[in-house]
GROMACS .gro file of C-alpha atoms in nm:
model
  348
    1UNK     CA    1  -0.042   0.001  -0.004
    2UNK     CA    2   0.292   0.212   0.034
    3UNK     CA    3   0.527   0.407  -0.262
    4UNK     CA    4   0.894   0.495  -0.158
    5UNK     CA    5   1.150   0.683  -0.245
    6UNK     CA    6   1.481   0.727  -0.072
    7UNK     CA    7   1.828   0.789  -0.056
    8UNK     CA    8   2.092   0.822   0.221
    9UNK     CA    9   1.959   1.160   0.279
   10UNK     CA   10   1.579   1.105   0.328
   11UNK     CA   11   1.245   0.824   0.292
   12UNK     CA   12   0.956   0.969   0.174
   13UNK     CA   13   0.644   0.760   0.229
   14UNK     CA   14   0.308   0.805   0.011
   15UNK     CA   15  -0.054   0.605   0.040
   16UNK     CA   16  -0.242   0.428  -0.163
   17UNK     CA   17  -0.442   0.800  -0.255
   18UNK     CA   18  -0.101   0.970  -0.370
   19UNK     CA   19  -0.060   1.104  -0.040
   20UNK     CA   20   0.214   1.262   0.075
   21UNK     CA   21   0.226   1.117   0.430
   22UNK     CA   22   0.602   1.055   0.593
   23UNK     CA   23   0.921   1.205   0.596
   24UNK     CA   24   1.210   1.077   0.764
   25UNK     CA   25   1.560   1.228   0.784
   26UNK     CA   26   1.766   0.994   0.850
   27UNK     CA   27   2.085   1.167   0.908
   28UNK     CA   28   1.951   1.310   1.248
   29UNK     CA   29   1.680   1.019   1.270
   30UNK     CA   30   1.352   1.251   1.298
   31UNK     CA   31   1.003   1.262   1.147
   32UNK     CA   32   1.012   1.599   0.930
   33UNK     CA   33   0.605   1.580   0.883
   34UNK     CA   34   0.372   1.646   1.188
   35UNK     CA   35   0.227   1.307   1.328
   36UNK     CA   36  -0.062   1.193   1.108
   37UNK     CA   37  -0.063   1.455   0.909
   38UNK     CA   38  -0.082   1.459   0.519
   39UNK     CA   39   0.124   1.711   0.301
   40UNK     CA   40   0.167   1.813  -0.050
   41UNK     CA   41  -0.242   1.863   0.001
   42UNK     CA   42  -0.438   2.033  -0.280
   43UNK     CA   43  -0.683   2.249  -0.079
   44UNK     CA   44  -0.944   2.430  -0.320
   45UNK     CA   45  -1.142   2.700  -0.138
   46UNK     CA   46  -1.400   2.957  -0.296
   47UNK     CA   47  -1.234   3.220  -0.382
   48UNK     CA   48  -1.509   3.573  -0.413
   49UNK     CA   49  -1.330   3.857  -0.274
   50UNK     CA   50  -1.637   4.130  -0.181
   51UNK     CA   51  -1.417   4.411  -0.403
   52UNK     CA   52  -1.232   4.243  -0.705
   53UNK     CA   53  -1.203   3.925  -0.798
   54UNK     CA   54  -0.890   3.941  -0.968
   55UNK     CA   55  -0.678   4.146  -0.745
   56UNK     CA   56  -0.848   4.095  -0.391
   57UNK     CA   57  -0.759   3.811  -0.151
   58UNK     CA   58  -1.035   3.804   0.124
   59UNK     CA   59  -0.976   3.665   0.488
   60UNK     CA   60  -1.317   3.462   0.502
   61UNK     CA   61  -1.168   3.249   0.205
   62UNK     CA   62  -1.141   2.925   0.358
   63UNK     CA   63  -1.467   2.852   0.540
   64UNK     CA   64  -1.489   2.634   0.228
   65UNK     CA   65  -1.250   2.379   0.142
   66UNK     CA   66  -1.270   2.076  -0.097
   67UNK     CA   67  -1.006   1.901  -0.126
   68UNK     CA   68  -0.829   1.683  -0.431
   69UNK     CA   69  -1.015   1.288  -0.530
   70UNK     CA   70  -0.766   1.022  -0.503
   71UNK     CA   71  -0.541   0.943  -0.706
   72UNK     CA   72  -0.596   0.745  -1.031
   73UNK     CA   73  -0.250   0.665  -1.117
   74UNK     CA   74  -0.004   0.556  -0.940
   75UNK     CA   75   0.344   0.454  -1.097
   76UNK     CA   76   0.733   0.459  -1.074
   77UNK     CA   77   0.799   0.711  -1.348
   78UNK     CA   78   1.217   0.657  -1.338
   79UNK     CA   79   1.417   0.450  -1.089
   80UNK     CA   80   1.816   0.490  -1.182
   81UNK     CA   81   2.082   0.544  -1.003
   82UNK     CA   82   2.061   0.921  -1.015
   83UNK     CA   83   1.728   0.952  -0.948
   84UNK     CA   84   1.420   0.833  -0.832
   85UNK     CA   85   1.031   1.032  -0.929
   86UNK     CA   86   0.643   0.853  -0.969
   87UNK     CA   87   0.395   0.992  -1.158
   88UNK     CA   88   0.078   1.067  -0.988
   89UNK     CA   89  -0.285   1.210  -1.135
   90UNK     CA   90  -0.519   1.310  -0.910
   91UNK     CA   91  -0.819   1.578  -0.942
   92UNK     CA   92  -0.970   1.870  -0.740
   93UNK     CA   93  -1.253   1.998  -0.814
   94UNK     CA   94  -1.301   1.980  -1.233
   95UNK     CA   95  -0.948   2.024  -1.273
   96UNK     CA   96  -0.673   1.710  -1.339
   97UNK     CA   97  -0.310   1.731  -1.216
   98UNK     CA   98  -0.019   1.503  -1.317
   99UNK     CA   99   0.260   1.522  -1.027
  100UNK     CA  100   0.619   1.394  -1.163
  101UNK     CA  101   0.757   1.384  -0.769
  102UNK     CA  102   1.168   1.259  -0.733
  103UNK     CA  103   1.438   1.276  -0.486
  104UNK     CA  104   1.789   1.274  -0.664
  105UNK     CA  105   2.132   1.145  -0.501
  106UNK     CA  106   2.286   1.303  -0.254
  107UNK     CA  107   2.016   1.566  -0.221
  108UNK     CA  108   1.776   1.722   0.064
  109UNK     CA  109   1.505   1.827  -0.225
  110UNK     CA  110   1.207   1.694  -0.295
  111UNK     CA  111   1.070   1.803  -0.603
  112UNK     CA  112   0.715   1.840  -0.727
  113UNK     CA  113   0.690   1.898  -1.070
  114UNK     CA  114   0.334   1.978  -1.199
  115UNK     CA  115   0.142   2.016  -1.450
  116UNK     CA  116  -0.308   2.165  -1.452
  117UNK     CA  117  -0.530   2.200  -1.655
  118UNK     CA  118  -0.746   2.455  -1.456
  119UNK     CA  119  -1.167   2.475  -1.516
  120UNK     CA  120  -1.195   2.619  -1.188
  121UNK     CA  121  -1.387   3.016  -1.172
  122UNK     CA  122  -1.386   3.166  -0.841
  123UNK     CA  123  -1.146   2.941  -0.641
  124UNK     CA  124  -0.827   2.919  -0.508
  125UNK     CA  125  -0.583   2.629  -0.518
  126UNK     CA  126  -0.326   2.595  -0.230
  127UNK     CA  127  -0.109   2.309  -0.167
  128UNK     CA  128  -0.035   2.283   0.238
  129UNK     CA  129   0.250   2.071   0.444
  130UNK     CA  130   0.181   2.036   0.835
  131UNK     CA  131   0.571   1.980   0.921
  132UNK     CA  132   0.645   1.917   1.298
  133UNK     CA  133   0.843   2.243   1.345
  134UNK     CA  134   0.725   2.503   1.676
  135UNK     CA  135   0.835   2.814   1.561
  136UNK     CA  136   0.641   3.189   1.628
  137UNK     CA  137   0.793   3.302   1.334
  138UNK     CA  138   0.873   3.189   0.979
  139UNK     CA  139   1.083   3.397   0.711
  140UNK     CA  140   1.044   3.520   0.383
  141UNK     CA  141   1.250   3.582   0.074
  142UNK     CA  142   1.174   3.898  -0.081
  143UNK     CA  143   1.434   4.054  -0.400
  144UNK     CA  144   1.776   4.119  -0.232
  145UNK     CA  145   1.693   3.995   0.136
  146UNK     CA  146   1.425   3.879   0.367
  147UNK     CA  147   1.160   3.962   0.624
  148UNK     CA  148   1.032   3.756   0.948
  149UNK     CA  149   0.641   3.707   0.981
  150UNK     CA  150   0.509   3.523   1.225
  151UNK     CA  151   0.344   3.302   1.209
  152UNK     CA  152   0.033   3.352   1.443
  153UNK     CA  153  -0.284   3.565   1.473
  154UNK     CA  154  -0.225   3.775   1.778
  155UNK     CA  155  -0.280   4.097   1.721
  156UNK     CA  156  -0.513   4.311   1.449
  157UNK     CA  157  -0.194   4.335   1.251
  158UNK     CA  158  -0.163   3.943   1.248
  159UNK     CA  159  -0.492   3.899   1.110
  160UNK     CA  160  -0.421   4.104   0.808
  161UNK     CA  161  -0.119   3.912   0.758
  162UNK     CA  162  -0.332   3.636   0.602
  163UNK     CA  163  -0.151   3.578   0.275
  164UNK     CA  164   0.241   3.742   0.232
  165UNK     CA  165   0.413   3.769   0.002
  166UNK     CA  166   0.753   3.596  -0.113
  167UNK     CA  167   1.021   3.535  -0.446
  168UNK     CA  168   1.196   3.178  -0.481
  169UNK     CA  169   1.122   3.052  -0.110
  170UNK     CA  170   1.011   3.041   0.301
  171UNK     CA  171   1.176   2.871   0.572
  172UNK     CA  172   0.964   2.746   0.876
  173UNK     CA  173   1.286   2.644   1.219
  174UNK     CA  174   1.343   2.561   1.486
  175UNK     CA  175   1.744   2.656   1.644
  176UNK     CA  176   1.851   2.366   1.505
  177UNK     CA  177   1.622   2.228   1.218
  178UNK     CA  178   1.380   2.364   0.967
  179UNK     CA  179   1.218   2.282   0.638
  180UNK     CA  180   1.153   2.549   0.351
  181UNK     CA  181   0.927   2.579   0.087
  182UNK     CA  182   1.062   2.624  -0.255
  183UNK     CA  183   0.908   2.767  -0.565
  184UNK     CA  184   1.023   2.829  -0.958
  185UNK     CA  185   0.705   3.105  -1.005
  186UNK     CA  186   0.488   3.090  -0.752
  187UNK     CA  187   0.447   3.341  -0.477
  188UNK     CA  188   0.195   3.382  -0.268
  189UNK     CA  189   0.285   3.214   0.091
  190UNK     CA  190   0.057   3.160   0.401
  191UNK     CA  191   0.249   3.019   0.730
  192UNK     CA  192  -0.013   2.934   1.012
  193UNK     CA  193   0.177   2.757   1.308
  194UNK     CA  194   0.322   2.481   1.195
  195UNK     CA  195   0.178   2.449   0.856
  196UNK     CA  196   0.334   2.560   0.513
  197UNK     CA  197   0.124   2.695   0.194
  198UNK     CA  198   0.141   2.798  -0.098
  199UNK     CA  199  -0.080   2.995  -0.319
  200UNK     CA  200  -0.092   2.798  -0.673
  201UNK     CA  201  -0.394   2.926  -0.881
  202UNK     CA  202  -0.688   3.154  -0.890
  203UNK     CA  203  -1.001   3.158  -1.170
  204UNK     CA  204  -1.147   3.483  -1.132
  205UNK     CA  205  -1.421   3.638  -1.316
  206UNK     CA  206  -1.372   4.024  -1.387
  207UNK     CA  207  -1.237   4.156  -1.538
  208UNK     CA  208  -1.150   3.865  -1.751
  209UNK     CA  209  -1.419   3.572  -1.769
  210UNK     CA  210  -1.124   3.324  -1.851
  211UNK     CA  211  -0.805   3.408  -1.681
  212UNK     CA  212  -0.600   3.131  -1.554
  213UNK     CA  213  -0.787   2.846  -1.778
  214UNK     CA  214  -0.593   2.634  -1.900
  215UNK     CA  215  -0.271   2.419  -1.898
  216UNK     CA  216  -0.033   2.544  -1.635
  217UNK     CA  217   0.308   2.442  -1.523
  218UNK     CA  218   0.510   2.432  -1.223
  219UNK     CA  219   0.755   2.296  -0.970
  220UNK     CA  220   0.769   2.302  -0.616
  221UNK     CA  221   1.020   2.161  -0.359
  222UNK     CA  222   1.018   2.099   0.058
  223UNK     CA  223   1.354   2.114   0.137
  224UNK     CA  224   1.438   1.963   0.495
  225UNK     CA  225   1.768   2.115   0.638
  226UNK     CA  226   1.956   2.097   0.967
  227UNK     CA  227   2.026   2.404   1.198
  228UNK     CA  228   1.910   2.828   0.979
  229UNK     CA  229   1.829   2.810   0.620
  230UNK     CA  230   2.062   3.041   0.581
  231UNK     CA  231   2.308   2.978   0.289
  232UNK     CA  232   2.154   2.581   0.228
  233UNK     CA  233   1.874   2.713   0.173
  234UNK     CA  234   1.924   2.998  -0.095
  235UNK     CA  235   2.200   2.752  -0.285
  236UNK     CA  236   1.902   2.505  -0.284
  237UNK     CA  237   1.588   2.747  -0.386
  238UNK     CA  238   1.861   2.914  -0.641
  239UNK     CA  239   1.929   2.589  -0.824
  240UNK     CA  240   1.538   2.507  -0.828
  241UNK     CA  241   1.473   2.827  -1.084
  242UNK     CA  242   1.796   2.869  -1.204
  243UNK     CA  243   1.911   2.504  -1.295
  244UNK     CA  244   2.306   2.445  -1.496
  245UNK     CA  245   2.355   2.530  -1.828
  246UNK     CA  246   2.646   2.299  -1.928
  247UNK     CA  247   2.843   2.424  -2.168
  248UNK     CA  248   3.223   2.242  -2.349
  249UNK     CA  249   3.489   2.465  -2.167
  250UNK     CA  250   3.790   2.546  -2.408
  251UNK     CA  251   4.040   2.757  -2.146
  252UNK     CA  252   4.234   2.569  -1.933
  253UNK     CA  253   4.488   2.664  -1.656
  254UNK     CA  254   4.812   2.454  -1.577
  255UNK     CA  255   4.812   2.399  -1.112
  256UNK     CA  256   5.058   2.403  -0.935
  257UNK     CA  257   5.054   2.107  -0.951
  258UNK     CA  258   5.117   2.094  -1.357
  259UNK     CA  259   4.781   1.965  -1.444
  260UNK     CA  260   4.569   2.110  -1.585
  261UNK     CA  261   4.164   2.196  -1.495
  262UNK     CA  262   3.926   2.454  -1.496
  263UNK     CA  263   3.894   2.776  -1.331
  264UNK     CA  264   3.553   2.942  -1.239
  265UNK     CA  265   3.472   3.311  -1.363
  266UNK     CA  266   3.475   3.474  -1.019
  267UNK     CA  267   3.477   3.317  -0.574
  268UNK     CA  268   3.329   3.494  -0.332
  269UNK     CA  269   3.464   3.405   0.032
  270UNK     CA  270   3.166   3.437   0.225
  271UNK     CA  271   2.832   3.242   0.215
  272UNK     CA  272   2.636   3.475   0.303
  273UNK     CA  273   2.698   3.749  -0.008
  274UNK     CA  274   2.492   3.638  -0.324
  275UNK     CA  275   2.590   3.742  -0.679
  276UNK     CA  276   2.295   3.799  -0.864
  277UNK     CA  277   2.436   3.898  -1.157
  278UNK     CA  278   2.757   3.962  -1.394
  279UNK     CA  279   2.697   4.182  -1.726
  280UNK     CA  280   2.873   4.308  -1.994
  281UNK     CA  281   2.880   4.650  -1.968
  282UNK     CA  282   2.633   4.883  -2.220
  283UNK     CA  283   2.878   5.117  -2.345
  284UNK     CA  284   3.163   4.750  -2.396
  285UNK     CA  285   3.423   4.889  -2.061
  286UNK     CA  286   3.415   4.582  -1.845
  287UNK     CA  287   3.194   4.381  -1.697
  288UNK     CA  288   2.909   4.509  -1.447
  289UNK     CA  289   2.802   4.305  -1.120
  290UNK     CA  290   2.532   4.287  -0.926
  291UNK     CA  291   2.593   4.130  -0.515
  292UNK     CA  292   2.396   4.104  -0.203
  293UNK     CA  293   2.430   4.015   0.136
  294UNK     CA  294   2.206   3.829   0.224
  295UNK     CA  295   2.109   3.695   0.663
  296UNK     CA  296   2.237   4.072   0.758
  297UNK     CA  297   2.561   4.050   0.809
  298UNK     CA  298   2.836   4.290   0.800
  299UNK     CA  299   3.207   4.231   0.757
  300UNK     CA  300   3.485   4.203   0.467
  301UNK     CA  301   3.466   3.989   0.127
  302UNK     CA  302   3.682   3.878  -0.108
  303UNK     CA  303   3.563   3.860  -0.459
  304UNK     CA  304   3.835   3.689  -0.630
  305UNK     CA  305   3.823   3.615  -1.077
  306UNK     CA  306   3.988   3.389  -1.322
  307UNK     CA  307   4.241   3.731  -1.496
  308UNK     CA  308   4.364   4.032  -1.291
  309UNK     CA  309   4.176   4.301  -1.181
  310UNK     CA  310   4.299   4.606  -1.396
  311UNK     CA  311   4.023   4.857  -1.287
  312UNK     CA  312   3.714   4.879  -1.056
  313UNK     CA  313   3.472   5.135  -1.006
  314UNK     CA  314   3.072   5.114  -0.777
  315UNK     CA  315   2.847   5.224  -1.044
  316UNK     CA  316   2.484   5.309  -1.057
  317UNK     CA  317   2.204   5.186  -1.201
  318UNK     CA  318   2.329   5.347  -1.536
  319UNK     CA  319   2.637   5.198  -1.490
  320UNK     CA  320   2.802   5.552  -1.464
  321UNK     CA  321   3.111   5.528  -1.227
  322UNK     CA  322   3.069   5.701  -0.870
  323UNK     CA  323   3.377   5.603  -0.696
  324UNK     CA  324   3.677   5.401  -0.727
  325UNK     CA  325   3.698   5.059  -0.571
  326UNK     CA  326   4.090   4.881  -0.438
  327UNK     CA  327   4.201   4.606  -0.613
  328UNK     CA  328   4.453   4.388  -0.494
  329UNK     CA  329   4.571   4.116  -0.866
  330UNK     CA  330   4.293   3.914  -0.913
  331UNK     CA  331   4.055   4.039  -0.605
  332UNK     CA  332   3.834   4.280  -0.476
  333UNK     CA  333   3.815   4.390  -0.147
  334UNK     CA  334   3.514   4.459  -0.002
  335UNK     CA  335   3.328   4.582   0.349
  336UNK     CA  336   2.975   4.543   0.345
  337UNK     CA  337   2.651   4.599   0.554
  338UNK     CA  338   2.338   4.350   0.666
  339UNK     CA  339   2.172   4.372   0.307
  340UNK     CA  340   2.363   4.630   0.151
  341UNK     CA  341   2.332   4.609  -0.258
  342UNK     CA  342   2.607   4.668  -0.459
  343UNK     CA  343   2.635   4.736  -0.817
  344UNK     CA  344   3.028   4.741  -1.008
  345UNK     CA  345   3.211   4.791  -1.277
  346UNK     CA  346   3.547   4.588  -1.326
  347UNK     CA  347   3.789   4.583  -1.602
  348UNK     CA  348   3.972   4.257  -1.624
   0.00000   0.00000   0.00000
């Protein structure tokens, strides 16, 4: 009666309905889901805002909730040394959907690749993950940083935050363990108590009566981790949103041992500093580099390039040089403040 995905990190179990019933972290010998809970649960709600269909979500939307039907098909889609994947076909209301759920070798990230034919009107669709985590605060990633929001509704301000935006991830963590919910294109979230939910689709009737009709394809992932979210969650979220692109490398560099190896274009000394953008300068003079501090820390960071630096400046968003930057050999040293964003021109 069980379908199982397993690697050296996690054991994941599904029942005969296609529900996710267990995630066991083998590294720390811990259950990830709340006791007796069903995760990856699709929940559809009647969604009829008082004013604007397409722009508002009212707090009473969850008065009526509908769950998915049992799976019409569950099969092992892929079972190899690098990845295991099952395919689950289900329906919620009038909308059939297919999920390919996968776990890869040496990975703690459980991926839910989802295709749905969305046929419902005035309906809001969420997916829920009840996890065995106790925390009064959850972390939501935003552009160039993150914010913390309460997981309770003790005040009127808390009640007003029943739906919150985030970009690539949200996280609920205790001091030594947590669970992140990653996504590649969905930005509405709510985290109440120990339940993480991601808003997947809506079906507003106004101003476009056919809004969101048809086929949608998206991926979200559950990522259990030890310690806080920090660079592990950030790296997993970037890997989901910007998967590696492979090219045939032509350049080689001789190492001290006399062998030949590839050399990275750029390296950063601190994992809390993220290089978000590398592009050619619009005027052709060097490259433009944009980076930011992502974990509310300050300190000195070293940025090294694959060639010696000839000149470097801090620039504005129009790529106009504002302040020269000291460089030494292949690298640049920067003093960064918490959540600081820096744009630089570098000539190699």
